[in-house]
């Protein structure tokens, strides 16, 4: 069983990864 705390942690990590990917796309867009 996954606890609520673990779910929140996974959601935070997932959000950070998504934000990082979006920022990377912006940076690559500026460079290209």
Short mmCIF file of C-alpha atoms in Angstrom, two decimals:
data_model
loop_
_atom_site.label_atom_id
_atom_site.label_comp_id
_atom_site.label_asym_id
_atom_site.label_seq_id
_atom_site.Cartn_x
_atom_site.Cartn_y
_atom_site.Cartn_z
CA UNK A 1 0.00 0.00 0.00
CA UNK A 2 1.17 3.51 -0.85
CA UNK A 3 0.60 6.05 1.89
CA UNK A 4 -0.86 9.52 1.35
CA UNK A 5 2.52 11.09 2.14
CA UNK A 6 4.20 9.01 -0.56
CA UNK A 7 1.51 9.97 -3.08
CA UNK A 8 2.06 13.67 -2.30
CA UNK A 9 5.81 13.21 -2.70
CA UNK A 10 5.39 11.48 -6.08
CA UNK A 11 3.03 14.24 -7.23
CA UNK A 12 5.52 16.93 -6.19
CA UNK A 13 8.36 15.14 -8.00
CA UNK A 14 6.17 14.66 -11.08
CA UNK A 15 5.22 18.34 -11.14
CA UNK A 16 8.87 19.37 -10.83
CA UNK A 17 9.82 17.05 -13.70
CA UNK A 18 7.02 18.44 -15.90
CA UNK A 19 8.07 22.03 -15.09
CA UNK A 20 11.69 21.10 -15.88
CA UNK A 21 10.69 19.63 -19.24
CA UNK A 22 8.68 22.74 -20.13
CA UNK A 23 11.58 24.99 -19.15
CA UNK A 24 13.99 22.85 -21.20
CA UNK A 25 11.71 23.19 -24.24
CA UNK A 26 11.71 26.99 -23.80
CA UNK A 27 15.51 27.09 -23.49
CA UNK A 28 16.01 24.87 -26.54
CA UNK A 29 13.47 26.99 -28.42
CA UNK A 30 15.52 30.12 -27.68
CA UNK A 31 18.78 28.42 -28.66
CA UNK A 32 17.45 26.86 -31.89
#
